[in-house]
Coordinates of C-alpha atoms and ligand atoms in Angstrom, one line a residue:
X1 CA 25.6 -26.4 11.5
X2 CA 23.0 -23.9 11.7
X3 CA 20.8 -23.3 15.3
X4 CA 17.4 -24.9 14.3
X5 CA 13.7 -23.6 15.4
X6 CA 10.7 -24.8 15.0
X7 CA 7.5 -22.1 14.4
X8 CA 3.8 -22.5 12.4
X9 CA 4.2 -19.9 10.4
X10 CA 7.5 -18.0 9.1
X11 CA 6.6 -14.9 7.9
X12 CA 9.1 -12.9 6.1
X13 CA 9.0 -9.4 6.3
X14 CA 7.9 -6.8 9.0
X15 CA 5.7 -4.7 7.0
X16 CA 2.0 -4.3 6.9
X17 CA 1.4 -7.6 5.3
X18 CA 3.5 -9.1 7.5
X19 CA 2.9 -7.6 10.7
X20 CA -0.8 -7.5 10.4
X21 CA -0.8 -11.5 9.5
X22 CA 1.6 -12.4 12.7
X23 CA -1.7 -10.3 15.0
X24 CA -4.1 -12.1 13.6
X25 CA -2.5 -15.1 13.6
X26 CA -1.8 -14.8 17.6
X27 CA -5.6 -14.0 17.9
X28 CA -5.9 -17.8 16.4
X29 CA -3.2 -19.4 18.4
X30 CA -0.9 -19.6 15.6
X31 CA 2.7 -19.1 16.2
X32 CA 4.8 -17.2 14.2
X33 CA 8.3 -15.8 13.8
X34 CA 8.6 -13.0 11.6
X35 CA 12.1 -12.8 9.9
X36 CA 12.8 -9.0 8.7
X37 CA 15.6 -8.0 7.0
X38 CA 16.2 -3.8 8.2
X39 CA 16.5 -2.5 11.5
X40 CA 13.3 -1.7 13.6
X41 CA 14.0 2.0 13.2
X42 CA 14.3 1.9 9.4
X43 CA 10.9 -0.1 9.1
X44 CA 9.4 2.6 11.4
X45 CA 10.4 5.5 9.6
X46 CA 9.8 4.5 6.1
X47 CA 6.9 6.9 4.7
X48 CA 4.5 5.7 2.7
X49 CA 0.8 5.1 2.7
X50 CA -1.5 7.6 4.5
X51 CA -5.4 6.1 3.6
X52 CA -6.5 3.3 4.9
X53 CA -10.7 2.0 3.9
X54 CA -13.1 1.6 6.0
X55 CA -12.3 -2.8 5.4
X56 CA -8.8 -2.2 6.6
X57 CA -9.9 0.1 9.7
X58 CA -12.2 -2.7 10.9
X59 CA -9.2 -5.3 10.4
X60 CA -7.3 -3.2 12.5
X61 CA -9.7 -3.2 15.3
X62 CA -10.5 -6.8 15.0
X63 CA -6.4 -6.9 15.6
X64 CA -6.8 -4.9 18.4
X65 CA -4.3 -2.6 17.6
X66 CA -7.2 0.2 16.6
X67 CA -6.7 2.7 19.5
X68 CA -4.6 5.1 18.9
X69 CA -6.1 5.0 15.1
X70 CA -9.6 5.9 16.8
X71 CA -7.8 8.9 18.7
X72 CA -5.7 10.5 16.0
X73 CA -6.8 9.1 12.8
X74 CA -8.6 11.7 10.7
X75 CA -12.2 10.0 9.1
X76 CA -12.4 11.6 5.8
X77 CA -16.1 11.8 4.3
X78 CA -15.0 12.4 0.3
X79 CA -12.1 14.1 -1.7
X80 CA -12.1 16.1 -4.0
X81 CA -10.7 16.0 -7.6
X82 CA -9.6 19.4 -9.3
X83 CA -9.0 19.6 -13.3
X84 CA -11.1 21.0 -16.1
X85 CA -11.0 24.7 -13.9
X86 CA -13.3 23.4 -11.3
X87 CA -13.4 21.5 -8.2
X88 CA -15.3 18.6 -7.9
X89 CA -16.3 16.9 -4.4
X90 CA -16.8 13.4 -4.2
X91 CA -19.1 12.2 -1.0
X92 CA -18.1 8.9 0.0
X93 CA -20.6 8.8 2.6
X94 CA -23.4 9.8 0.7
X95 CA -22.8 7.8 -2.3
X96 CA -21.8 4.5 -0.5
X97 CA -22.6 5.2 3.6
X98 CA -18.3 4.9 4.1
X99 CA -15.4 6.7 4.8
X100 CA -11.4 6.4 5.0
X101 CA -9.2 6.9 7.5
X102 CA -6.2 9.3 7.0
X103 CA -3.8 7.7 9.3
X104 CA 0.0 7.4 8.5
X105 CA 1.5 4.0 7.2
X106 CA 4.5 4.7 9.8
X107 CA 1.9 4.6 12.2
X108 CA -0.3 1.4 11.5
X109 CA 3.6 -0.2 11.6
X110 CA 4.5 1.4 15.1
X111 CA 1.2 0.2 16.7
X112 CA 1.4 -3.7 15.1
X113 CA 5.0 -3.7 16.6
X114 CA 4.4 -2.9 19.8
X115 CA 1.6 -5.3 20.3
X116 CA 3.9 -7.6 18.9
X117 CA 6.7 -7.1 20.7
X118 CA 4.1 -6.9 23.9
X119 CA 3.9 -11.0 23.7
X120 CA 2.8 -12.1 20.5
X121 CA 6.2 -13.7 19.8
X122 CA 9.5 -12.5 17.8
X123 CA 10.7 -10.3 15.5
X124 CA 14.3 -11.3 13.9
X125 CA 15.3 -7.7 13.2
X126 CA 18.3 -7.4 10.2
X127 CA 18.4 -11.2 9.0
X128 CA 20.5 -11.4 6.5
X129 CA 20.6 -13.9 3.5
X130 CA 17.0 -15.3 4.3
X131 CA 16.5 -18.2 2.0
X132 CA 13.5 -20.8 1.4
X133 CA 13.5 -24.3 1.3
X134 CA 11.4 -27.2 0.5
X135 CA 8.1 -25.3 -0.3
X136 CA 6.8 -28.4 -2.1
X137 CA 7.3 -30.7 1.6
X138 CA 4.9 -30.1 4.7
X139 CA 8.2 -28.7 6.9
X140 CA 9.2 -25.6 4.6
X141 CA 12.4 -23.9 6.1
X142 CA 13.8 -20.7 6.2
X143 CA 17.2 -20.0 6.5
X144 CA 19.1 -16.5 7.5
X145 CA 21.7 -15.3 9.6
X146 CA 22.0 -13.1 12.3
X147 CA 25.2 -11.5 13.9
X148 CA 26.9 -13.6 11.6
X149 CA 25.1 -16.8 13.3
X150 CA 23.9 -19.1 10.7
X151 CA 19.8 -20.1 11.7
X152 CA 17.2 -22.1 10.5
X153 CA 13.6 -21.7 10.8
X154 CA 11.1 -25.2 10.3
X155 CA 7.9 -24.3 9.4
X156 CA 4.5 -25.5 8.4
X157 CA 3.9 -22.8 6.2
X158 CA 5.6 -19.9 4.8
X159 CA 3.9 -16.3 4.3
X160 CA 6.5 -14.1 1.6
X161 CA 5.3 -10.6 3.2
X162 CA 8.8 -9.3 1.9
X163 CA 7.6 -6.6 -0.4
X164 CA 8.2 -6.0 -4.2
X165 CA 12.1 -7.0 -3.9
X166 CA 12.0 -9.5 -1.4
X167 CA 13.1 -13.5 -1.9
X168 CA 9.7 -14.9 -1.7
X169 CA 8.1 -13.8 -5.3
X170 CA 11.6 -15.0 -6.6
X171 CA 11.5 -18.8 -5.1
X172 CA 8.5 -19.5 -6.5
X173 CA 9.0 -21.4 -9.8
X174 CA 8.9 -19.6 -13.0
X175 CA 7.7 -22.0 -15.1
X176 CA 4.7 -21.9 -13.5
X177 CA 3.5 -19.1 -12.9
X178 CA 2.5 -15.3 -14.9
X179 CA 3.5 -11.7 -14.5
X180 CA 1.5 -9.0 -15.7
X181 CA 3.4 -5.1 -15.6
X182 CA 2.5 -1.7 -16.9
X183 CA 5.6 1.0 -16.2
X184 CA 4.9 4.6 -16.1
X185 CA 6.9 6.8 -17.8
X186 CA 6.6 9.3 -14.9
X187 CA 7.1 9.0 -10.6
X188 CA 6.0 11.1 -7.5
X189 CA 7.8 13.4 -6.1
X190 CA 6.3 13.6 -2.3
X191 CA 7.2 16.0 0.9
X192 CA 6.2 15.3 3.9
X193 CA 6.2 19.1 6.0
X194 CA 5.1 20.3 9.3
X195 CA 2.6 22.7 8.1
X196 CA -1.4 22.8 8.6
X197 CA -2.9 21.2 5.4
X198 CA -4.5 23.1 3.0
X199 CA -7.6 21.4 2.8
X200 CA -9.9 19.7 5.6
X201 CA -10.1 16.7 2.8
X202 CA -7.2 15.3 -0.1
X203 CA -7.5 17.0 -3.2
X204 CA -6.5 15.0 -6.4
X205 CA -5.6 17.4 -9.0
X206 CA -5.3 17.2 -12.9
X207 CA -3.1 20.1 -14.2
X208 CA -1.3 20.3 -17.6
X209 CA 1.9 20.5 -15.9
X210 CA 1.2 17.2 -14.0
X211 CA -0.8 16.2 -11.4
X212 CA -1.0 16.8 -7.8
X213 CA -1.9 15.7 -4.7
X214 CA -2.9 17.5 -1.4
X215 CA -2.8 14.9 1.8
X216 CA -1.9 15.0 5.2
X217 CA -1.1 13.0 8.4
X218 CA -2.2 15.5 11.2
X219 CA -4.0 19.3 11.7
X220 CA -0.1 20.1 11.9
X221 CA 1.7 17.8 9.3
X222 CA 0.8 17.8 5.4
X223 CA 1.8 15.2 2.6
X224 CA 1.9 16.8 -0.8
X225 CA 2.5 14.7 -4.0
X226 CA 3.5 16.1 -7.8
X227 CA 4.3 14.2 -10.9
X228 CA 7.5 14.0 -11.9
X229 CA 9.9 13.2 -14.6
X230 CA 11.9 9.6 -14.1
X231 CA 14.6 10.9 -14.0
X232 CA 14.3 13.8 -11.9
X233 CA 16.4 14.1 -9.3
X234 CA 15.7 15.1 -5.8
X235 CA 18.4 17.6 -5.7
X236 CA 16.6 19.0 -8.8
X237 CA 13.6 20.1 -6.2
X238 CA 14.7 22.5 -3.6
X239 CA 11.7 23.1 -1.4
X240 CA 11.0 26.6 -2.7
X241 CA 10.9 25.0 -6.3
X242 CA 8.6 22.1 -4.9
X243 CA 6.1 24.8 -3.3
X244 CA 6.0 27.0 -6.1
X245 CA 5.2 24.0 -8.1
X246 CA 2.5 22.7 -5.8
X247 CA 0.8 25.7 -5.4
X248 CA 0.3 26.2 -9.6
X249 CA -0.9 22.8 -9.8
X250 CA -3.5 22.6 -7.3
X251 CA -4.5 25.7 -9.0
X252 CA -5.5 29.3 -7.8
X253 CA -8.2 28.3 -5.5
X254 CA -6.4 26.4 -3.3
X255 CA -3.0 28.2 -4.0
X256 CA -4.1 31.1 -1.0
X257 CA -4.4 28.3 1.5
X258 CA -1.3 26.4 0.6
X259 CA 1.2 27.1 4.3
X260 CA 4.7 26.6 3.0
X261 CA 7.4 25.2 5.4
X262 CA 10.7 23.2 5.7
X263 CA 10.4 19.6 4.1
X264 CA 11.1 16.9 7.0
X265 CA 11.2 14.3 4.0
X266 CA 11.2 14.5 0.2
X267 CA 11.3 10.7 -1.7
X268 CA 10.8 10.1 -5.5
X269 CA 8.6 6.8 -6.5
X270 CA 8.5 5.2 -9.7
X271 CA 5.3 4.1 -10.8
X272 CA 4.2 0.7 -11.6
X273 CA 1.2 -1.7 -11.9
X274 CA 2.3 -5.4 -11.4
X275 CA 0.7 -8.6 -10.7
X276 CA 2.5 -12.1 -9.9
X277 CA 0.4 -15.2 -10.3
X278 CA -0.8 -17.5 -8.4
X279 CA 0.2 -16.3 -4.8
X280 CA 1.0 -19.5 -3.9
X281 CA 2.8 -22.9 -4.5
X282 CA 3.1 -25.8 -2.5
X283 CA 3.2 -23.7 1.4
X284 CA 4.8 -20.5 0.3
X285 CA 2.0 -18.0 0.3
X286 CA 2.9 -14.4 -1.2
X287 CA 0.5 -11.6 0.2
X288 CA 1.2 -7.7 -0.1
X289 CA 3.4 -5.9 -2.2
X290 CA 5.7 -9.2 -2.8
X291 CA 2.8 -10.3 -5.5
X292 CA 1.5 -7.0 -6.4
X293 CA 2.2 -3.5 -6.9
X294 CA -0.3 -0.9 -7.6
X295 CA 0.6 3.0 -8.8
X296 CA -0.3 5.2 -5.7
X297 CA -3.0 6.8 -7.1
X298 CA -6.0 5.0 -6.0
X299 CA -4.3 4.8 -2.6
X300 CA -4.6 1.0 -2.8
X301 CA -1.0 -0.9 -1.9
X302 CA -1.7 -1.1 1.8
X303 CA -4.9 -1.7 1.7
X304 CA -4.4 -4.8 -0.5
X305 CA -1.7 -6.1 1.8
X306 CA -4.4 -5.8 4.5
X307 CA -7.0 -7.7 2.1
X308 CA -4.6 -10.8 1.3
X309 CA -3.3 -10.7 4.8
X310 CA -7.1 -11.5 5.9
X311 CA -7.9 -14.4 3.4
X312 CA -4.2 -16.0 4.1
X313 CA -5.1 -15.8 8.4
X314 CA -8.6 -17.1 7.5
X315 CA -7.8 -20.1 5.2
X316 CA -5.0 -21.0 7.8
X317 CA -7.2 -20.7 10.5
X318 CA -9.3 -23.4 9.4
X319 CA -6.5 -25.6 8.5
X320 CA -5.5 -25.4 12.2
X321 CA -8.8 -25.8 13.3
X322 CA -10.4 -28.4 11.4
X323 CA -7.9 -29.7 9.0
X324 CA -10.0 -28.5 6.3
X325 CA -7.7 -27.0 3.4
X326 CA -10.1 -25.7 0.8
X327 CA -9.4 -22.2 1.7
X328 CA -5.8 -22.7 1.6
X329 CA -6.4 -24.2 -2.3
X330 CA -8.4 -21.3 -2.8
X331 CA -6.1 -18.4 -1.7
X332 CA -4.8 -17.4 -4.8
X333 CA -8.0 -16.8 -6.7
X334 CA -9.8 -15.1 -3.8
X335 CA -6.9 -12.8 -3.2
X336 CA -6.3 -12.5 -6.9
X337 CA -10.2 -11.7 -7.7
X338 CA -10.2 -8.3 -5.3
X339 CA -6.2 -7.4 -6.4
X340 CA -7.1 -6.9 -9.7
X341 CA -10.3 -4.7 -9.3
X342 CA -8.1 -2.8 -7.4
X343 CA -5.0 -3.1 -9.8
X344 CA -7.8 -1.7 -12.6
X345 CA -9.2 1.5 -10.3
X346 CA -5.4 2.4 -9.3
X347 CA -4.5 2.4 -13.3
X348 CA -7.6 4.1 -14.3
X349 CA -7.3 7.3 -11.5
X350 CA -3.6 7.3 -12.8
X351 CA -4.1 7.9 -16.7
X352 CA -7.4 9.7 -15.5
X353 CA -5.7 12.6 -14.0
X354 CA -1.9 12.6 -14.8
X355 CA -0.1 14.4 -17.9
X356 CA 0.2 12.0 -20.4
X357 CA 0.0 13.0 -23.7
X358 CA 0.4 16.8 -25.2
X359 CA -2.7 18.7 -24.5
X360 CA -4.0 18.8 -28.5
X361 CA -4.1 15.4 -28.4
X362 CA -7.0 12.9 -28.5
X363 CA -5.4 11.2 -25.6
X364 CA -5.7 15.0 -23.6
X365 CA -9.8 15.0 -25.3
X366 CA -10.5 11.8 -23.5
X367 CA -9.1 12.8 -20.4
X368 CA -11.1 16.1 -20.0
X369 CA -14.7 14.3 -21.7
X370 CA -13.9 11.7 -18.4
X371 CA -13.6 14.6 -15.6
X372 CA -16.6 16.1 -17.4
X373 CA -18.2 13.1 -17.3
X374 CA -17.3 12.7 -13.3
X375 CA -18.9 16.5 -12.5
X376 CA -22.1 15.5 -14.5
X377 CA -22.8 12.1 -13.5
X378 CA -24.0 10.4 -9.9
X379 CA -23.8 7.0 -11.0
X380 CA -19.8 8.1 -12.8
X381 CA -19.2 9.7 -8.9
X382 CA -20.7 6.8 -7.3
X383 CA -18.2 4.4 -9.1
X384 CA -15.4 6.4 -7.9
X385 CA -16.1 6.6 -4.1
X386 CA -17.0 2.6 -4.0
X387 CA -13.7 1.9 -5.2
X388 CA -11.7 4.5 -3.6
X389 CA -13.3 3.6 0.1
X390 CA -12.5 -0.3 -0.9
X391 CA -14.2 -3.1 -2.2
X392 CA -15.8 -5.9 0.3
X393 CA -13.7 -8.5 1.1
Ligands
LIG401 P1 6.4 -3.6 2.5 O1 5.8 -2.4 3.2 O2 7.3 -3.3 1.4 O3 7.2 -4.5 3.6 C1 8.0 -5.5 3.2 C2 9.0 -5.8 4.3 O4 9.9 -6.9 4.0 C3 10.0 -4.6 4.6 O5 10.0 -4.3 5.9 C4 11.3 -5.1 4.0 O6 12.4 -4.5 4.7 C5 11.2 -6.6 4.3 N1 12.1 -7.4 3.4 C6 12.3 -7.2 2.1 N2 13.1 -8.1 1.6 C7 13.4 -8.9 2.6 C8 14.2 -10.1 2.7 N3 14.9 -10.6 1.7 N4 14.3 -10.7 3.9 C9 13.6 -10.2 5.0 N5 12.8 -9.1 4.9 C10 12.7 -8.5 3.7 N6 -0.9 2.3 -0.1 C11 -2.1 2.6 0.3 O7 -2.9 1.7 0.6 N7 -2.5 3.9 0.5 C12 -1.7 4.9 0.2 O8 -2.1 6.1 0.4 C13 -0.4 4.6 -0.4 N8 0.5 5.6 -0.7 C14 1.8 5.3 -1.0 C15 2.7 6.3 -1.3 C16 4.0 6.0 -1.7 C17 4.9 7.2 -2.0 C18 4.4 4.6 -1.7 C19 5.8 4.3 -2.1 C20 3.5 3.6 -1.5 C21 2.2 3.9 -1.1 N9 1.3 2.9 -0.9 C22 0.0 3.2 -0.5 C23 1.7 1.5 -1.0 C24 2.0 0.9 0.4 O9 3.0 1.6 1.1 C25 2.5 -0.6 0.2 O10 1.6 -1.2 -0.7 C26 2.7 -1.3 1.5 O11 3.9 -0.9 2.2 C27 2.8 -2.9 1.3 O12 3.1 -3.5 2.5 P2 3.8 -4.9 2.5 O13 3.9 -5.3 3.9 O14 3.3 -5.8 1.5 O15 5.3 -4.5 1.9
LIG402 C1 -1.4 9.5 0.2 C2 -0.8 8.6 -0.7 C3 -1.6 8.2 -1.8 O1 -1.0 7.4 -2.7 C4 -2.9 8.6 -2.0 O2 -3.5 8.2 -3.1 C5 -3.5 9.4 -1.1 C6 -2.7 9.9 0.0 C7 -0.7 9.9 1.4 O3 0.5 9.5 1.5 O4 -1.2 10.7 2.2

């Protein structure tokens, strides 16, 4: 017989989607056990996500988890996208009065689970064989075990915040529900090194051996991004290789100020554009990366789990409240309405500026008229830096 609890909302997953949810949950009186399959060190380390909008910021604060993001995140006024031989600077906050935030993933995940763990409630590290039940009833359950004890989690609700291979997405049903893909037939290689970046702001770079990104986490730790094949292998990319690489992409202007150093993590990352629809059936709710996957481009995953997470604490908010379930009903299609503006942005900066198609081809015309385009036109700019420093929401 498995040892029973009793909680408002099981959340599964200790991610951003998941952690963030559980805050602002507490901030409404709602209880909450989140149920997380790793260790707490794994789900620190993992390094992913570095930008966060100006929308997600101010979630963060509202949170109360926004101090040590004040102190040592870096506010970042533009970027600046390289290709056609020239280097192009987009001003977020002149064309749209916002900025982003260059603070590290690993970090927004360290500072939501330590206010957590300061009294907001619990955090079932490494449950194993987490399974839902009775979505369609008003006592949903969750089932796992833990040090090879058996549990059982009744809930009122149940938020799937368990990423793009979690159980959630899975136990909705099929039959009643879409999914829309796009693969890539190429991934990012990424280092992470402890070496001063090379540029006070990212630079997204279009190169006919592949694109590249510049980014960073400090004044003394930089993130670097290239395209890469699918079935490259990190082995393939010793970091002399990686730099050399790097350093012809981003091109002969920024090559000079390009500090080479030791990589502290290397990772390659399919990419992939996927949407699961709707986010919800009977009182599973799926918000983050278990409904939706962006490519990285647009710098867009987290800051859509921080969007859903936001209408999902809202709409149960007012359940608690007032009883009134209208928000609930209308989860999916608020969510859904702001994932796919995003889902379109992220897909266009990705066939905007990597390698796709040989450079004599149409394909390669149409990619070089559109940075052309970018240099020449406000209103083309302007589109870029509302999307990139995040929709309303
Ligand atoms: P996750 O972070 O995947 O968290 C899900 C959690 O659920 C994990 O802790 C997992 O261990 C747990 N879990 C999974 N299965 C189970 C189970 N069965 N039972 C219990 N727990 C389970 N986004 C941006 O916004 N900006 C960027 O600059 C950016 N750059 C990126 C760069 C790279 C290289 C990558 C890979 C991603 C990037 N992203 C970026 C995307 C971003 O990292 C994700 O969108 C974000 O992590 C989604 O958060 P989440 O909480 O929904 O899911
Ligand atoms: C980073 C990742 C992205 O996907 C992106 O578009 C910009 C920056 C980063 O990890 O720093």
């Amino acid at each position: 017989m498995a040892v029973q609890e009793r909680t408002q909302v099981g959340i599964i997953g200790a991610g951003p989607a998941g952690l963030l949810l559980a805050r602002l949950l507490k901030l409404h009186d709602i209880d909450s056990v989140i149920v997380e399959a790793r260790t707490r060190d794994y789900v620190e380390a993992r390094v992913r996500a570095g930008v966060l909008e100006q929308g997600t910021v101010g979630l963060l604060e509202e949170a109360g988890v926004a101090e040590r993001l004040h102190r040592d995140g870096l506010v970042h006024d533009g970027v600046e996208i390289a290709g056609n031989g020239r280097r192009l600077r987009i001003d977020f906050r002149e064309l749209t009065g916002k900025t982003v935030t260059v603070y590290g993933q690993t970090e927004v995940t360290r500072d939501l689970i330590a206010a957590r763990l300061a009294g907001d409630g619990p955090i079932v590290w490494e449950a194993a064989d987490v399974k839902i039940h009775d979505i369609e009833s008003d006592r949903p359950r969750l089932g796992y075990r833990v040090a090879g004890v058996e549990r059982e989690l009744v809930c009122d609700f149940i938020a799937g915040c368990d990423g793009f291979h979690g159980v959630s997405r899975p136990s909705l049903p099929t039959s009643l529900g879409q999914t829309f893909e796009r693969t890539y037939l190429f991934g990012w290689l990424g280092i992470l090194a402890d070496v001063p970046p090379c540029s006070d702001e990212l630079i997204y770079a279009s190169h006919p051996r592949g694109f590249a990104l510049a980014s960073m986490r400090s004044p003394t730790r930089s993130r670097y991004y290239i395209q890469c094949a699918l079935d490259e292998k990190i082995e393939d990319w010793p970091d002399e290789r990686l730099w050399d690489e790097l350093k012809l992409r981003l091109g002969s202007d920024t090559a000079p100020d390009v500090t080479t150093g030791p990589a502290i993590e290397k990772s390659i990352a399919p990419l992939r554009s996927f949407v699961s629809t709707p986010m919800q059936h009977g009182r599973l709710f799926l918000a983050g990366d278990a409904a939706h996957i962006v490519p990285p481009t647009g710098a867009k995953g987290l800051n859509l789990a921080a969007s859903d997470v936001h209408y999902l604490c809202r709409a149960l908010a007012a359940h608690y409240a007032t009883g009134n379930d209208d928000l609930l009903r209308a989860y999916s299609v608020t969510a859904l309405a702001r994932v796919w503006k995003a889902e379109r942005f992220s897909w266009w900066m990705t066939m905007l500026l990597h390698r796709l198609h040989p450079e004599a081809s149409f394909e390669a015309q149409m990619q070089r008229a559109e940075l052309d385009y970018l240099a020449s036109s406000r209103a083309a700019q302007t589109v870029l830096a509302e999307n990139y420093v995040g929709l309303p929401f």
